[in-house]
mmCIF file of C-alpha atoms in Angstrom:
data_model
loop_
_atom_site.group_PDB
_atom_site.id
_atom_site.type_symbol
_atom_site.label_atom_id
_atom_site.label_comp_id
_atom_site.label_asym_id
_atom_site.label_seq_id
_atom_site.Cartn_x
_atom_site.Cartn_y
_atom_site.Cartn_z
ATOM 1 C CA MET A 1 31.705 54.937 -33.541
ATOM 2 C CA PHE A 2 33.854 55.199 -36.609
ATOM 3 C CA GLU A 3 34.611 58.686 -38.019
ATOM 4 C CA VAL A 4 36.834 59.659 -40.876
ATOM 5 C CA GLY A 5 38.237 63.097 -41.641
ATOM 6 C CA LEU A 6 41.313 64.888 -42.998
ATOM 7 C CA TYR A 7 43.463 67.531 -41.301
ATOM 8 C CA ARG A 8 46.366 69.813 -42.252
ATOM 9 C CA PRO A 9 49.602 68.113 -40.928
ATOM 10 C CA SER A 10 51.773 71.224 -41.076
ATOM 11 C CA GLY A 11 52.077 74.896 -41.982
ATOM 12 C CA GLU A 12 49.388 77.492 -41.407
ATOM 13 C CA GLY A 13 46.279 75.965 -39.825
ATOM 14 C CA ALA A 14 48.259 72.765 -38.843
ATOM 15 C CA GLY A 15 45.976 70.345 -37.020
ATOM 16 C CA ASP A 16 42.766 71.952 -38.412
ATOM 17 C CA ARG A 17 40.270 69.621 -40.081
ATOM 18 C CA ILE A 18 39.798 70.021 -43.824
ATOM 19 C CA GLY A 19 36.125 70.564 -44.853
ATOM 20 C CA ILE A 20 34.324 68.079 -47.057
ATOM 21 C CA ILE A 21 32.889 69.584 -50.283
ATOM 22 C CA ASP A 22 29.403 68.356 -51.223
ATOM 23 C CA GLY A 23 28.060 67.866 -54.789
ATOM 24 C CA SER A 24 27.152 71.581 -55.035
ATOM 25 C CA GLY A 25 30.693 72.743 -54.234
ATOM 26 C CA ASN A 26 29.711 73.840 -50.692
ATOM 27 C CA ILE A 27 31.873 72.945 -47.731
ATOM 28 C CA GLY A 28 29.840 70.728 -45.381
ATOM 29 C CA ALA A 29 31.023 68.782 -42.446
ATOM 30 C CA ASP A 30 34.655 68.089 -41.570
ATOM 31 C CA LYS A 31 34.232 64.360 -40.940
ATOM 32 C CA VAL A 32 32.139 61.435 -42.159
ATOM 33 C CA ASP A 33 30.454 59.447 -39.320
ATOM 34 C CA PHE A 34 30.019 55.716 -40.277
ATOM 35 C CA GLY A 35 28.270 54.916 -36.936
ATOM 36 C CA VAL A 36 28.914 51.553 -35.341
ATOM 37 C CA VAL A 37 31.205 49.298 -37.383
ATOM 38 C CA ALA A 38 31.928 45.695 -36.746
ATOM 39 C CA LEU A 39 35.062 44.332 -38.280
ATOM 40 C CA GLY A 40 34.488 40.651 -38.988
ATOM 41 C CA ILE A 41 34.046 39.612 -35.380
ATOM 42 C CA ASP A 42 31.409 37.543 -33.683
ATOM 43 C CA PRO A 43 29.241 39.437 -31.234
ATOM 44 C CA PRO A 44 30.129 39.046 -27.530
ATOM 45 C CA GLN A 45 28.070 36.418 -25.681
ATOM 46 C CA ALA A 46 27.161 36.841 -22.074
ATOM 47 C CA ASP A 47 26.572 33.623 -20.149
ATOM 48 C CA LEU A 48 22.820 33.275 -19.609
ATOM 49 C CA SER A 49 22.859 29.613 -18.561
ATOM 50 C CA ASP A 50 21.864 30.236 -14.957
ATOM 51 C CA LEU A 51 18.793 32.334 -15.898
ATOM 52 C CA ARG A 52 15.217 30.990 -16.262
ATOM 53 C CA PRO A 53 14.747 30.765 -20.088
ATOM 54 C CA MET A 54 11.987 32.769 -21.775
ATOM 55 C CA GLN A 55 11.385 34.647 -24.994
ATOM 56 C CA ALA A 56 9.868 38.110 -24.936
ATOM 57 C CA GLY A 57 10.471 40.129 -28.028
ATOM 58 C CA PHE A 58 10.291 43.912 -28.045
ATOM 59 C CA GLU A 59 9.447 45.528 -31.423
ATOM 60 C CA GLY A 60 11.396 42.768 -33.167
ATOM 61 C CA GLN A 61 14.728 44.251 -32.135
ATOM 62 C CA VAL A 62 15.503 42.992 -28.653
ATOM 63 C CA GLU A 63 14.477 39.854 -26.835
ATOM 64 C CA LEU A 64 14.423 39.214 -23.111
ATOM 65 C CA SER A 65 15.853 35.652 -23.090
ATOM 66 C CA GLY A 66 16.071 34.890 -19.402
ATOM 67 C CA TRP A 67 15.667 36.176 -15.866
ATOM 68 C CA ARG A 68 16.455 35.454 -12.252
ATOM 69 C CA ALA A 69 15.533 37.247 -8.998
ATOM 70 C CA ASN A 70 17.355 36.663 -5.740
ATOM 71 C CA ARG A 71 17.260 38.311 -2.369
ATOM 72 C CA ASP A 72 20.681 39.491 -1.169
ATOM 73 C CA PRO A 73 21.730 37.274 1.797
ATOM 74 C CA SER A 74 23.624 40.158 3.329
ATOM 75 C CA ASP A 75 20.760 42.597 2.891
ATOM 76 C CA PRO A 76 17.347 40.887 2.761
ATOM 77 C CA GLN A 77 15.681 44.188 1.913
ATOM 78 C CA ARG A 78 17.457 44.152 -1.521
ATOM 79 C CA LEU A 79 16.278 42.149 -4.528
ATOM 80 C CA GLY A 80 18.729 41.520 -7.405
ATOM 81 C CA VAL A 81 17.095 40.987 -10.810
ATOM 82 C CA ASP A 82 19.322 39.480 -13.490
ATOM 83 C CA LEU A 83 18.081 39.821 -17.064
ATOM 84 C CA GLY A 84 19.504 38.229 -20.203
ATOM 85 C CA TRP A 85 18.946 40.056 -23.499
ATOM 86 C CA THR A 86 19.505 38.940 -27.073
ATOM 87 C CA ALA A 87 19.744 41.368 -29.984
ATOM 88 C CA LEU A 88 17.437 40.286 -32.802
ATOM 89 C CA ASP A 89 18.271 43.133 -35.123
ATOM 90 C CA ARG A 90 20.180 46.431 -35.127
ATOM 91 C CA ALA A 91 18.407 49.000 -33.002
ATOM 92 C CA ASP A 92 18.170 52.544 -34.247
ATOM 93 C CA THR A 93 18.151 54.116 -30.850
ATOM 94 C CA ASP A 94 19.442 53.568 -27.307
ATOM 95 C CA TYR A 95 16.690 52.044 -25.247
ATOM 96 C CA THR A 96 16.311 51.986 -21.516
ATOM 97 C CA ALA A 97 14.925 49.019 -19.576
ATOM 98 C CA PHE A 98 12.500 49.323 -16.658
ATOM 99 C CA VAL A 99 12.020 46.768 -13.903
ATOM 100 C CA HIS A 100 9.059 47.471 -11.573
ATOM 101 C CA LEU A 101 8.338 45.475 -8.444
ATOM 102 C CA LEU A 102 4.558 45.313 -7.979
ATOM 103 C CA ASP A 103 2.647 44.386 -4.808
ATOM 104 C CA GLY A 104 -0.473 42.178 -4.876
ATOM 105 C CA ALA A 105 -2.651 45.214 -5.704
ATOM 106 C CA GLY A 106 -0.484 46.101 -8.770
ATOM 107 C CA ASN A 107 1.132 49.136 -7.156
ATOM 108 C CA ILE A 108 4.843 49.868 -7.814
ATOM 109 C CA VAL A 109 6.737 49.394 -4.526
ATOM 110 C CA SER A 110 10.269 49.576 -6.049
ATOM 111 C CA GLN A 111 11.809 50.217 -9.509
ATOM 112 C CA GLN A 112 14.982 50.812 -11.356
ATOM 113 C CA ASP A 113 15.519 51.996 -14.964
ATOM 114 C CA HIS A 114 18.818 51.899 -16.843
ATOM 115 C CA PRO A 115 20.169 50.932 -20.230
ATOM 116 C CA PRO A 116 20.076 47.135 -20.462
ATOM 117 C CA GLY A 117 23.706 47.009 -21.723
ATOM 118 C CA SER A 118 24.834 49.837 -19.407
ATOM 119 C CA VAL A 119 25.945 53.231 -20.674
ATOM 120 C CA ASP A 120 29.171 51.576 -22.132
ATOM 121 C CA ASN A 121 27.146 49.210 -24.387
ATOM 122 C CA PRO A 122 23.979 50.993 -25.572
ATOM 123 C CA THR A 123 21.394 49.011 -27.593
ATOM 124 C CA LYS A 124 22.189 50.684 -30.876
ATOM 125 C CA MET A 125 25.676 49.164 -30.683
ATOM 126 C CA TRP A 126 24.372 45.623 -30.250
ATOM 127 C CA LEU A 127 24.921 43.221 -33.103
ATOM 128 C CA PRO A 128 22.269 40.644 -34.092
ATOM 129 C CA GLU A 129 22.501 37.534 -31.914
ATOM 130 C CA GLU A 130 24.592 39.332 -29.317
ATOM 131 C CA ARG A 131 23.712 38.265 -25.726
ATOM 132 C CA ILE A 132 23.891 40.805 -22.944
ATOM 133 C CA ARG A 133 23.325 40.411 -19.246
ATOM 134 C CA SER A 134 22.219 43.185 -16.938
ATOM 135 C CA THR A 135 21.431 43.503 -13.221
ATOM 136 C CA PHE A 136 18.762 45.655 -11.590
ATOM 137 C CA GLU A 137 18.822 46.235 -7.791
ATOM 138 C CA LEU A 138 15.415 46.856 -6.190
ATOM 139 C CA ALA A 139 14.752 47.823 -2.595
ATOM 140 C CA LEU A 140 12.169 45.688 -0.761
ATOM 141 C CA PRO A 141 10.198 48.037 1.462
ATOM 142 C CA VAL A 142 9.849 46.618 5.002
ATOM 143 C CA SER A 143 6.056 46.952 4.895
ATOM 144 C CA THR A 144 5.689 44.992 1.677
ATOM 145 C CA ALA A 145 4.135 41.483 1.994
ATOM 146 C CA LEU A 146 6.347 38.999 0.136
ATOM 147 C CA ASN A 147 3.432 37.026 -1.420
ATOM 148 C CA ASN A 148 1.793 37.882 -4.739
ATOM 149 C CA LEU A 149 4.642 40.045 -5.987
ATOM 150 C CA MET A 150 5.223 40.560 -9.613
ATOM 151 C CA LEU A 151 8.013 42.015 -11.840
ATOM 152 C CA ARG A 152 6.940 44.278 -14.743
ATOM 153 C CA ILE A 153 9.687 44.560 -17.347
ATOM 154 C CA GLY A 154 9.925 46.451 -20.566
ATOM 155 C CA LEU A 155 11.952 48.810 -22.726
ATOM 156 C CA TYR A 156 11.406 52.415 -23.753
ATOM 157 C CA GLU A 157 12.907 55.299 -25.647
ATOM 158 C CA PRO A 158 14.302 57.668 -23.023
ATOM 159 C CA VAL A 159 13.720 60.891 -25.001
ATOM 160 C CA SER A 160 10.099 60.299 -26.103
ATOM 161 C CA GLY A 161 9.098 57.873 -23.284
ATOM 162 C CA ARG A 162 7.590 55.509 -25.898
ATOM 163 C CA GLN A 163 7.477 51.955 -24.637
ATOM 164 C CA LEU A 164 8.337 49.215 -27.118
ATOM 165 C CA PRO A 165 5.549 46.835 -27.934
ATOM 166 C CA VAL A 166 5.888 43.213 -26.989
ATOM 167 C CA THR A 167 5.871 41.285 -30.293
ATOM 168 C CA HIS A 168 6.112 37.719 -28.972
ATOM 169 C CA PHE A 169 6.102 35.978 -25.623
ATOM 170 C CA GLU A 170 6.911 32.434 -24.556
ATOM 171 C CA SER A 171 7.628 31.541 -20.949
ATOM 172 C CA GLU A 172 6.697 28.829 -18.422
ATOM 173 C CA SER A 173 5.096 31.524 -16.217
ATOM 174 C CA GLY A 174 4.004 35.072 -16.531
ATOM 175 C CA GLU A 175 2.091 37.050 -19.114
ATOM 176 C CA ALA A 176 2.561 39.752 -21.618
ATOM 177 C CA GLY A 177 0.917 43.185 -21.770
ATOM 178 C CA SER A 178 1.118 45.378 -24.853
ATOM 179 C CA THR A 179 4.396 47.029 -23.791
ATOM 180 C CA PHE A 180 5.675 44.935 -20.877
ATOM 181 C CA ILE A 181 5.794 41.482 -19.385
ATOM 182 C CA LEU A 182 4.725 40.402 -15.914
ATOM 183 C CA LEU A 183 6.629 37.683 -14.058
ATOM 184 C CA PRO A 184 5.493 36.195 -10.727
ATOM 185 C CA LEU A 185 7.878 36.165 -7.818
ATOM 186 C CA ASP A 186 7.965 33.778 -4.849
ATOM 187 C CA LEU A 187 10.213 35.301 -2.178
ATOM 188 C CA GLN A 188 8.878 33.533 0.893
#
């Protein structure tokens, strides 16, 4: 975030911010917030080359560009899900991603939600064409059959809970719902 303000360097009130006067002569805030500012740099690019390519756009702002799911060899009851994201446009809010592991009957058997760029890189700071990679760790319940499992993936606004609609979907497998995508898993 980029903020600009003035302060008194010395004398009485040294270090205090100086208020900004609006067009009516009233003192308003003591700083101007310019939000996220990019200074002529290309957006960071995470390596997504080892992910299964796909295109699933969410509200024209964020695209799920690839995915991979692997069982942890040291802990076979853990499933790591790597997701690759591409910013299509500037987001006006910080979204949270959800990854649900569904059994053959469509019941959630494991899930994890967190910001796709982590708390250090929220979606409203992403620049168009920036590529981001995130990992979700899911527990595989011992009683879960490993056939017919699906991943349900989407984005939502954490304050309102509103899920972002899927605006386009292209993948060699899977299908799109109105606010999520479903990807088949083969863990046997």
